[in-house]
Coordinates of C-alpha atoms in Angstrom, one line a residue:
Chain A
M28 CA 143.5 45.7 74.0
D29 CA 141.1 43.2 75.5
A30 CA 137.7 42.9 74.1
A31 CA 134.9 44.7 75.9
I32 CA 133.1 41.4 76.5
R33 CA 134.4 37.9 76.0
T34 CA 132.6 34.7 77.0
E35 CA 133.9 31.2 76.6
G36 CA 131.6 28.2 77.0
L37 CA 129.4 30.2 79.2
S38 CA 126.5 28.2 80.5
K39 CA 123.8 28.7 83.1
N40 CA 121.3 26.1 84.4
Y41 CA 118.3 26.7 86.6
R42 CA 117.6 23.4 88.2
S43 CA 116.9 21.3 85.1
H44 CA 116.3 24.2 82.7
R45 CA 119.4 25.1 80.6
A46 CA 119.0 28.9 80.2
L47 CA 122.3 29.4 78.4
R48 CA 124.4 26.8 76.6
E49 CA 128.1 27.1 75.8
L50 CA 128.0 30.7 74.8
N51 CA 131.1 32.0 73.0
L52 CA 130.8 35.7 72.4
E53 CA 133.3 38.4 71.7
V54 CA 132.3 42.1 71.7
P55 CA 135.1 44.4 70.5
R56 CA 135.5 47.8 72.2
G57 CA 134.0 50.9 70.7
V58 CA 130.9 49.3 69.0
V59 CA 127.2 49.1 69.6
F60 CA 126.5 45.4 69.8
G61 CA 122.9 44.2 69.4
Y62 CA 121.9 41.1 71.4
L63 CA 118.7 39.8 69.9
G64 CA 116.4 36.9 70.5
P65 CA 112.8 36.1 71.3
N66 CA 111.6 36.3 74.9
G67 CA 113.2 33.6 77.1
A68 CA 116.1 33.0 74.7
G69 CA 118.6 33.7 77.5
K70 CA 119.4 37.4 76.9
T71 CA 118.7 38.5 80.4
T72 CA 120.5 35.5 81.8
T73 CA 123.6 36.6 79.9
I74 CA 123.3 40.1 81.0
R75 CA 122.9 39.3 84.7
I76 CA 126.0 37.1 84.5
L77 CA 128.0 40.0 82.9
A78 CA 126.7 42.4 85.5
G79 CA 127.8 40.1 88.4
L80 CA 124.3 39.4 89.7
I81 CA 124.3 35.7 89.0
S82 CA 127.1 33.2 88.6
P83 CA 127.6 31.0 85.5
T84 CA 127.2 27.2 86.0
S85 CA 130.2 26.7 83.8
G86 CA 132.4 28.7 81.4
T87 CA 134.0 32.1 81.9
A88 CA 133.1 35.7 81.1
T89 CA 135.4 38.6 81.1
V90 CA 134.3 42.2 80.9
L91 CA 137.0 44.9 80.1
G92 CA 139.6 42.3 80.8
N93 CA 138.3 41.4 84.3
D94 CA 136.7 38.1 85.2
V95 CA 133.0 38.7 86.2
V96 CA 133.2 36.3 89.1
D97 CA 136.6 36.9 90.5
R98 CA 136.9 40.6 89.9
C99 CA 133.3 41.7 90.1
E100 CA 134.0 45.1 91.6
D101 CA 136.5 46.0 88.9
V102 CA 133.9 45.1 86.3
Q103 CA 131.2 47.1 88.0
R104 CA 133.3 50.2 88.4
H105 CA 133.3 50.7 84.7
L106 CA 129.8 49.4 83.9
G107 CA 126.6 51.2 83.3
Y108 CA 123.7 48.8 83.7
L109 CA 120.0 49.1 82.9
P110 CA 118.0 46.1 84.1
G111 CA 115.2 44.7 82.0
E112 CA 112.7 45.7 84.6
F113 CA 114.1 48.9 86.0
V114 CA 112.6 49.8 89.5
G115 CA 113.4 52.7 91.8
Y116 CA 112.3 53.5 95.3
P117 CA 108.7 54.6 95.2
D118 CA 109.0 57.5 97.6
L119 CA 112.3 58.9 96.4
T120 CA 112.4 61.6 93.8
G121 CA 114.5 61.1 90.7
A122 CA 117.2 63.5 92.1
Q123 CA 117.3 61.7 95.5
Y124 CA 117.6 58.3 93.8
L125 CA 120.4 59.4 91.5
R126 CA 122.3 61.1 94.3
Y127 CA 122.1 57.9 96.2
L128 CA 123.5 55.8 93.4
A129 CA 126.1 58.5 92.6
H130 CA 127.3 58.4 96.2
L131 CA 127.5 54.6 96.2
R132 CA 129.4 54.7 92.9
G133 CA 131.5 57.7 93.5
G134 CA 133.0 60.0 90.9
V135 CA 129.8 61.1 89.3
D136 CA 129.8 64.6 87.8
W137 CA 126.3 66.0 88.8
S138 CA 126.2 68.3 85.8
E139 CA 126.2 65.2 83.6
V140 CA 123.1 64.0 85.4
E141 CA 121.4 67.3 84.8
R142 CA 122.5 67.3 81.2
L143 CA 121.0 63.8 80.6
A144 CA 117.8 64.7 82.5
K145 CA 117.3 67.8 80.4
R146 CA 118.0 65.9 77.2
F147 CA 115.4 63.3 78.0
E148 CA 113.0 65.9 79.4
L149 CA 112.9 64.1 82.7
D150 CA 111.7 66.0 85.8
L151 CA 114.0 64.9 88.6
G152 CA 111.8 66.5 91.3
K153 CA 109.0 63.9 90.9
R154 CA 108.7 60.8 93.1
F155 CA 109.3 57.5 91.3
K156 CA 105.8 56.2 92.0
T157 CA 104.3 59.2 90.3
L158 CA 106.3 58.7 87.0
S159 CA 104.8 57.2 83.9
H160 CA 106.4 54.0 82.6
G161 CA 108.4 55.9 80.0
N162 CA 109.7 58.4 82.5
K163 CA 110.7 55.6 84.8
Q164 CA 112.7 54.1 82.0
K165 CA 114.3 57.5 81.3
L166 CA 115.5 57.6 84.9
G167 CA 116.9 54.1 84.4
I168 CA 118.8 55.4 81.3
V169 CA 120.1 58.4 83.2
Q170 CA 121.5 56.3 86.0
A171 CA 123.2 53.9 83.5
F172 CA 124.9 56.8 81.6
M173 CA 125.6 59.3 84.4
H174 CA 129.1 58.2 85.3
R175 CA 130.2 57.9 81.6
P176 CA 131.0 54.2 81.9
E177 CA 133.4 52.4 79.6
L178 CA 130.7 49.8 78.9
L179 CA 127.0 50.0 78.9
I180 CA 124.9 46.9 79.3
L181 CA 121.3 47.7 78.6
D182 CA 118.5 45.2 78.8
E183 CA 115.6 46.2 76.5
P184 CA 116.3 49.9 77.0
T185 CA 113.8 51.4 74.6
S186 CA 110.8 49.8 76.3
G187 CA 108.2 52.5 77.1
L188 CA 109.9 55.3 75.3
D189 CA 107.9 57.4 72.8
P190 CA 109.3 57.7 69.2
I191 CA 111.0 61.1 69.9
M192 CA 112.8 59.8 73.0
Q193 CA 113.7 56.6 71.2
R194 CA 115.4 58.7 68.5
E195 CA 117.2 60.7 71.2
F196 CA 118.3 57.5 72.9
L197 CA 119.7 56.1 69.7
A198 CA 121.6 59.4 69.2
L199 CA 123.0 59.0 72.7
L200 CA 124.2 55.5 71.8
R201 CA 125.9 56.8 68.6
E202 CA 127.7 59.5 70.6
T203 CA 128.8 56.9 73.2
R204 CA 130.3 54.9 70.4
A205 CA 131.9 57.9 68.9
D206 CA 133.5 58.4 72.3
G207 CA 135.2 55.0 72.0
R208 CA 132.9 53.4 74.5
T209 CA 131.0 50.2 74.1
V210 CA 127.3 49.5 74.2
F211 CA 125.8 46.0 74.6
L212 CA 122.1 46.3 73.8
S213 CA 119.6 43.5 74.2
S214 CA 116.2 43.6 72.5
H215 CA 113.6 41.5 70.9
I216 CA 112.7 44.3 68.6
L217 CA 114.8 44.3 65.4
S218 CA 114.2 47.9 64.3
D219 CA 115.7 49.3 67.6
V220 CA 118.9 47.4 67.1
E221 CA 119.2 47.6 63.3
A222 CA 119.2 51.4 63.4
V223 CA 122.2 51.7 65.6
A224 CA 124.1 48.4 66.0
D225 CA 127.3 47.5 64.2
T226 CA 127.1 43.9 64.9
V227 CA 124.3 41.7 66.1
A228 CA 124.2 38.3 67.8
I229 CA 121.1 36.2 67.7
L230 CA 120.2 33.9 70.5
R231 CA 117.6 31.2 70.5
S232 CA 116.8 28.8 73.3
G233 CA 120.0 29.6 75.2
E234 CA 122.2 29.1 72.1
L235 CA 124.0 31.5 69.9
V236 CA 122.7 31.2 66.4
I237 CA 124.8 33.7 64.6
T238 CA 127.0 36.7 65.2
Q239 CA 127.3 39.0 62.2
S240 CA 127.7 42.6 61.2
V241 CA 124.4 44.3 60.3
D242 CA 125.8 45.1 56.8
A243 CA 126.6 41.5 56.2
L244 CA 123.2 40.5 57.2
R245 CA 121.7 43.0 54.8
E246 CA 123.8 41.5 52.1
Q247 CA 122.3 38.1 52.9
A248 CA 118.8 39.5 53.1
L249 CA 116.3 38.9 50.3
R250 CA 115.6 42.1 48.3
R251 CA 112.4 42.4 46.5
L252 CA 112.4 44.1 43.1
E253 CA 109.6 45.1 40.8
L254 CA 110.7 45.2 37.2
T255 CA 108.4 46.7 34.6
F256 CA 109.0 46.1 30.9
S257 CA 107.3 47.7 27.9
G258 CA 107.0 44.3 26.2
P259 CA 106.7 40.8 27.6
P260 CA 109.2 40.2 30.5
P261 CA 112.0 37.7 29.8
V262 CA 110.9 35.6 32.8
D263 CA 112.9 32.4 31.9
Q264 CA 116.2 34.4 31.5
L265 CA 115.6 36.3 34.7
K266 CA 115.1 33.1 36.6
R267 CA 118.6 32.0 35.7
A268 CA 120.3 35.1 37.1
A269 CA 122.5 34.7 40.1
G270 CA 120.8 35.1 43.5
V271 CA 117.3 35.0 42.2
Q272 CA 115.1 33.0 44.6
E273 CA 111.6 33.5 43.3
I274 CA 109.8 35.2 40.5
N275 CA 106.1 36.1 40.4
W276 CA 104.6 37.1 37.2
D277 CA 100.9 37.6 36.7
G278 CA 101.1 37.9 32.8
S279 CA 101.4 41.7 32.8
G280 CA 104.5 43.7 32.0
T281 CA 105.6 43.7 35.7
V282 CA 107.5 40.8 37.4
Q283 CA 108.3 40.6 41.1
V284 CA 111.7 39.1 41.9
E285 CA 113.3 38.1 45.2
V286 CA 117.0 38.3 45.1
A287 CA 119.6 37.3 47.7
G288 CA 122.7 39.4 47.8
S289 CA 123.8 41.4 44.7
T290 CA 121.2 42.4 42.1
A291 CA 123.9 43.2 39.5
E292 CA 123.4 40.1 37.2
L293 CA 119.6 40.4 37.3
L294 CA 119.7 44.0 36.2
R295 CA 122.3 43.2 33.5
I296 CA 120.0 40.5 32.0
A297 CA 116.9 42.7 32.3
A298 CA 118.5 45.9 30.8
P299 CA 118.4 44.9 27.0
H300 CA 114.7 44.0 27.3
Q301 CA 113.2 47.5 27.2
I302 CA 112.9 47.8 31.0
I303 CA 111.0 51.0 31.9
N304 CA 110.9 51.0 35.7
V305 CA 112.7 49.3 38.6
I306 CA 111.3 49.5 42.2
S307 CA 113.6 48.2 44.9
H308 CA 112.2 47.4 48.3
D309 CA 114.4 47.5 51.4
A310 CA 116.2 44.3 52.3
D311 CA 113.9 42.4 54.6
L312 CA 116.0 41.8 57.7
E313 CA 112.9 41.0 59.6
A314 CA 112.5 37.9 57.5
I315 CA 116.0 36.8 58.3
F316 CA 115.6 37.3 62.0
L317 CA 112.3 35.5 62.1
D318 CA 114.0 32.7 60.2
Y319 CA 116.8 32.5 62.9
Y320 CA 114.3 32.9 65.7
T321 CA 112.1 30.1 64.7
A322 CA 113.3 27.7 62.0
R323 CA 116.9 26.8 62.8
S324 CA 118.1 24.9 65.7
Chain B
M26 CA 120.8 61.3 103.8
F27 CA 121.7 59.5 100.6
R28 CA 125.4 59.1 101.3
N29 CA 125.3 55.4 101.8
V30 CA 123.0 52.4 102.4
F31 CA 123.0 53.1 106.2
W32 CA 121.7 56.7 106.0
K33 CA 119.3 55.8 103.1
T34 CA 117.8 53.1 105.3
L35 CA 117.4 55.5 108.2
Y36 CA 115.8 58.0 105.9
D37 CA 113.3 55.3 104.7
Q38 CA 112.4 54.5 108.4
R39 CA 111.9 58.1 109.6
R40 CA 108.1 58.0 109.5
G41 CA 107.8 54.5 110.7
L42 CA 110.1 55.2 113.7
A43 CA 108.1 58.3 114.6
G44 CA 104.9 56.3 114.5
W45 CA 106.3 53.4 116.5
S46 CA 107.8 55.8 119.1
A47 CA 104.5 57.6 119.5
A48 CA 102.7 54.3 119.9
I49 CA 105.2 53.3 122.6
L50 CA 104.8 56.6 124.4
I51 CA 101.0 56.2 124.4
L52 CA 101.2 52.6 125.5
V53 CA 103.5 53.3 128.4
G54 CA 101.6 56.5 129.3
L55 CA 98.2 54.6 129.5
E56 CA 99.7 51.8 131.6
S57 CA 101.5 54.2 133.9
A58 CA 98.3 56.2 134.3
L59 CA 96.7 53.0 135.8
W60 CA 99.4 52.7 138.5
P61 CA 98.0 55.3 141.0
S62 CA 94.7 53.4 141.2
M63 CA 96.4 50.0 141.3
R64 CA 98.5 51.2 144.2
E65 CA 95.4 52.2 146.1
M66 CA 93.9 48.7 146.0
T67 CA 94.9 47.3 149.3
D68 CA 93.8 43.7 148.7
L69 CA 95.9 43.4 145.5
Q70 CA 98.3 40.9 147.1
E71 CA 95.4 38.8 148.1
I72 CA 94.0 38.7 144.6
Y73 CA 97.4 37.7 143.1
S74 CA 97.8 34.9 145.7
K75 CA 94.6 33.3 144.4
L76 CA 95.8 33.2 140.8
P77 CA 97.6 30.0 139.6
E78 CA 101.2 29.8 140.7
E79 CA 102.5 29.4 137.1
L80 CA 100.8 32.6 136.0
G81 CA 102.4 34.4 138.9
K82 CA 105.8 33.2 137.8
L83 CA 105.3 34.1 134.1
F84 CA 104.4 37.7 134.8
D85 CA 106.3 38.0 138.1
L86 CA 103.1 38.9 139.9
Q87 CA 104.7 38.8 143.3
S88 CA 106.5 42.1 142.5
M89 CA 103.3 43.7 141.1
T90 CA 102.8 45.7 144.3
T91 CA 105.7 48.0 143.2
G92 CA 105.7 50.4 140.3
P93 CA 108.6 48.7 138.4
G94 CA 107.0 45.3 139.1
F95 CA 103.7 46.5 137.8
L96 CA 105.1 47.7 134.5
N97 CA 107.3 44.6 134.2
A98 CA 104.2 42.4 134.4
E99 CA 102.0 44.5 132.3
L100 CA 104.4 45.6 129.6
F101 CA 107.9 44.5 129.7
T102 CA 107.4 40.7 129.8
L103 CA 105.1 40.3 126.8
L104 CA 103.6 43.3 125.1
L105 CA 106.8 45.4 124.6
P106 CA 108.9 42.3 123.7
A107 CA 106.2 41.5 121.1
L108 CA 106.3 45.1 119.7
F109 CA 110.0 45.2 119.4
L110 CA 110.0 41.7 117.8
V111 CA 107.4 42.8 115.3
Y112 CA 109.3 45.9 114.4
G113 CA 112.7 44.1 114.3
I114 CA 111.6 41.2 112.3
G115 CA 109.6 43.4 109.8
H116 CA 112.5 45.7 109.3
G117 CA 115.1 42.9 109.1
A118 CA 113.0 41.0 106.5
K119 CA 112.6 44.1 104.5
S120 CA 116.3 45.0 104.6
V121 CA 117.6 42.7 102.0
A122 CA 114.9 40.3 100.9
G123 CA 112.4 43.1 100.6
E124 CA 114.7 45.1 98.3
E125 CA 115.4 41.9 96.3
E126 CA 111.7 41.2 95.8
D127 CA 111.0 44.9 94.9
G128 CA 113.7 44.7 92.3
T129 CA 115.8 47.6 93.8
L130 CA 118.6 45.4 95.0
D131 CA 119.9 44.8 91.5
L132 CA 121.3 48.3 91.1
L133 CA 122.8 48.4 94.6
L134 CA 124.7 45.2 93.8
V135 CA 125.9 46.5 90.4
M136 CA 127.6 49.4 92.2
P137 CA 131.2 48.8 92.9
I138 CA 130.6 47.8 96.6
T139 CA 130.5 44.3 98.0
G140 CA 127.3 42.6 99.0
A141 CA 128.8 42.2 102.5
R142 CA 129.1 45.9 102.9
I143 CA 125.4 46.4 101.9
V144 CA 124.4 43.7 104.5
V145 CA 126.5 45.3 107.3
Q146 CA 125.1 48.8 106.6
K147 CA 121.6 47.4 106.5
A148 CA 122.2 45.6 109.8
L149 CA 123.7 48.8 111.4
A150 CA 120.7 50.7 110.3
L151 CA 118.4 48.1 111.8
F152 CA 120.2 48.2 115.1
T153 CA 120.2 52.0 115.1
C154 CA 116.4 52.0 114.5
L155 CA 115.9 49.6 117.4
F156 CA 118.1 51.6 119.6
T157 CA 116.0 54.7 118.7
L158 CA 112.9 52.8 119.7
G159 CA 114.6 51.8 122.9
L160 CA 115.5 55.4 123.6
A161 CA 111.8 56.3 123.0
L162 CA 110.8 53.6 125.5
F163 CA 113.3 54.9 128.0
V164 CA 112.1 58.5 127.6
A165 CA 108.5 57.3 127.9
T166 CA 109.1 55.2 130.9
T167 CA 111.0 57.8 132.9
S168 CA 108.8 60.7 132.0
M169 CA 105.6 58.8 132.7
S170 CA 107.0 57.5 135.9
L171 CA 107.6 61.1 137.0
V172 CA 104.1 62.2 135.9
F173 CA 102.2 59.3 137.6
D174 CA 104.7 58.6 140.4
V175 CA 105.4 55.1 139.3
G176 CA 108.8 55.1 141.0
I177 CA 110.9 53.9 138.2
S178 CA 114.5 55.1 138.3
A179 CA 116.5 56.1 135.2
G180 CA 118.7 53.1 135.7
Q181 CA 115.8 50.7 136.0
A182 CA 114.2 52.2 132.8
A183 CA 117.5 51.9 131.0
S184 CA 117.9 48.2 131.7
G185 CA 114.3 47.5 130.6
S186 CA 114.7 49.5 127.4
L187 CA 118.0 47.9 126.6
A188 CA 116.6 44.5 127.1
M189 CA 113.8 45.2 124.6
T190 CA 116.2 46.7 122.1
L191 CA 118.5 43.7 122.3
L192 CA 115.7 41.2 121.9
G193 CA 114.4 43.0 118.8
A194 CA 118.0 43.2 117.5
E195 CA 118.6 39.5 117.8
Y196 CA 115.4 38.5 115.9
G197 CA 115.7 41.4 113.5
A198 CA 119.2 40.2 112.7
L199 CA 117.8 36.7 112.2
A200 CA 115.2 37.9 109.7
L201 CA 117.8 40.0 107.9
A202 CA 120.1 37.0 107.7
V203 CA 117.4 34.6 106.5
G204 CA 116.3 37.2 104.0
A205 CA 119.9 37.7 102.7
I206 CA 120.4 33.9 102.3
F207 CA 117.0 33.0 100.7
G208 CA 116.0 36.3 99.2
R209 CA 112.4 36.0 100.3
R210 CA 110.6 38.3 102.8
S211 CA 108.0 35.7 103.7
T212 CA 110.7 33.1 104.5
A213 CA 112.6 35.7 106.6
I214 CA 109.5 36.6 108.6
G215 CA 108.4 33.0 109.0
V216 CA 111.7 31.7 110.2
A217 CA 112.3 34.6 112.6
S218 CA 108.7 34.5 114.0
A219 CA 108.9 30.8 114.5
A220 CA 112.2 31.0 116.2
A221 CA 110.9 33.8 118.5
T222 CA 107.8 31.8 119.4
A223 CA 109.9 28.7 120.1
A224 CA 112.2 30.7 122.4
Y225 CA 109.3 32.2 124.2
V226 CA 107.7 28.7 124.7
L227 CA 111.1 27.5 126.1
Y228 CA 111.3 30.5 128.4
A229 CA 107.7 30.1 129.7
A230 CA 108.0 26.3 130.0
G231 CA 111.2 26.7 131.9
L232 CA 109.5 28.9 134.4
M233 CA 106.7 26.4 135.0
V234 CA 108.1 23.0 134.4
D235 CA 111.0 21.9 136.5
A236 CA 112.3 19.4 133.9
V237 CA 112.7 22.3 131.3
E238 CA 114.1 24.7 133.8
P239 CA 117.8 23.9 133.1
W240 CA 117.4 24.8 129.4
R241 CA 115.7 28.1 130.1
P242 CA 118.9 30.3 130.0
L243 CA 119.3 29.2 126.3
S244 CA 116.2 31.2 125.4
P245 CA 116.9 34.8 124.4
F246 CA 113.7 35.7 126.3
D247 CA 115.3 34.5 129.4
Q248 CA 118.5 36.4 128.6
A249 CA 116.4 39.5 128.1
L250 CA 113.8 39.3 130.8
T251 CA 115.2 37.5 133.8
G252 CA 115.7 39.7 136.8
G253 CA 113.6 42.5 135.4
P254 CA 113.8 43.6 132.7
L255 CA 113.1 46.9 134.5
G256 CA 115.7 47.1 137.2
A257 CA 117.8 44.1 136.1
G258 CA 120.9 46.3 136.0
L259 CA 123.3 45.1 133.3
P260 CA 123.2 41.3 133.5
A261 CA 125.9 39.4 131.7
A262 CA 123.1 37.5 129.9
Y263 CA 122.7 40.6 127.7
L264 CA 126.0 39.7 126.1
W265 CA 124.4 36.6 124.6
L266 CA 121.9 38.8 122.8
V267 CA 124.6 41.1 121.5
G268 CA 126.7 38.1 120.5
G269 CA 123.8 36.4 118.8
A270 CA 122.9 39.4 116.7
A271 CA 126.5 39.9 115.7
A272 CA 126.9 36.3 114.8
L273 CA 123.8 36.5 112.6
V274 CA 125.2 39.5 110.8
L275 CA 128.5 37.6 110.2
I276 CA 126.5 34.7 108.7
A277 CA 124.6 37.0 106.5
M278 CA 127.6 39.0 105.2
P279 CA 128.8 36.6 102.4
A280 CA 125.2 35.6 101.4
L281 CA 124.6 38.1 98.6
D282 CA 128.0 37.6 96.9
G283 CA 127.6 33.9 97.0
R284 CA 124.2 33.3 95.4
D285 CA 122.1 34.3 92.4
I286 CA 120.0 37.4 92.7
A287 CA 116.4 36.9 91.5
A288 CA 115.4 39.0 88.5
H289 CA 112.4 41.2 89.1
N290 CA 109.3 40.5 87.1

């Protein structure tokens, strides 16, 4: 079966500005794919090309096997889309707006709309202009999911949601994936994506820096361990253990060690030296992302 | 009301249309109410003959001694065309460019319908609204004529109202097309207003300057106003207005599918 999204050499120029450069991306079906990058990296440009709102300068993009330029309507029929800045009609109530979109799209089961609205505690009787930012965003989420699309392309979907609704939203993403459907999720906030994505791509200045599974990234990530010994720590031996990047020792019984990848050898070396406590901090993905965002080109 | 873009646009316009219709009714009513006292003035013809000849041509003052002539000069050759243009251009500019600038066009275009269909439905809604205003003008003119004995027949009122509708439709369609092509409301309003002003200047100059006279029929104002517009019948020149509006919609149809849609910030 075709990938959910595949781009080849996808580029977009705005006058002299190169917003997207030679993007080669493949998103398999049935996953949650995180699309990360700092503001202005080209995330929204990619998304607007995939949704058929702008044309690429060069290269191709296919969504669910259809070219986004030549077979735009076929793509859109199976697409749920949430723009980065979701805007409704100020004077229309949520229900009126959703009915409008449902009619334009066709084939929407209204009970699904009601179910989603209830789940996100969204009052569909209120006019758009009276809704808070978070409630506007919920309306955007409902319109993206209401026709149970094969593929969801969501640009910064959690913006404005409170923590409870964020959790509800992440649960919805997991259910969508369990359904065999695909979610393409852009964000500049790592924790949003890390909690739910199978794979992430990191974009910087219009170029793809890396595409990797979240698990593999965690493997790479530096893990911080605090090892406490009853006697003097064997600092020199620990330094030689595989993966150890840095050791901090203040002369006490405790050393702080930063390890990339597996900690097995480090612990094997430490074990015979009367080790009395090990504290392991979570792999610091944030550091990896910041590294990709800023340092590498 | 939310079945498609056409009905949704009419729903959006419901209050505006009611307001504009009421304004037209009041305007026509006030003007018609003046007619009985104007008719009583015996030396009216004399006053008009003292005015500059050009002014007489522009407002067809020779005919001002009749009810239809009076309303043509007072309303149907400048004020009502201006009102229909303001409404048509405003609505046309809002149709596509307004939605794009507001950020609501994105989700319409992501629906599995073509941009051309959105443009056509928006244009049909624009024409329907102008037709409704034309109908309000017709009702106002005929009813006020009965009340104040202005002597305007239903046929005369119909041709005048149709002329206003068609003039509004042509420049409304121009604003819609420019908005669809450039995506900016201000550009749409600017281009359509400038085009309407230029056409009016051509029409007015054609009436007063012999050298310009042969070019006058090119002006949509000439097509709409010559021979009336109250009591013009159904001149063939109206077909130019219909054709012009239709051509502009045809030009606008491929615009949305052929260009990038601006992201809302």
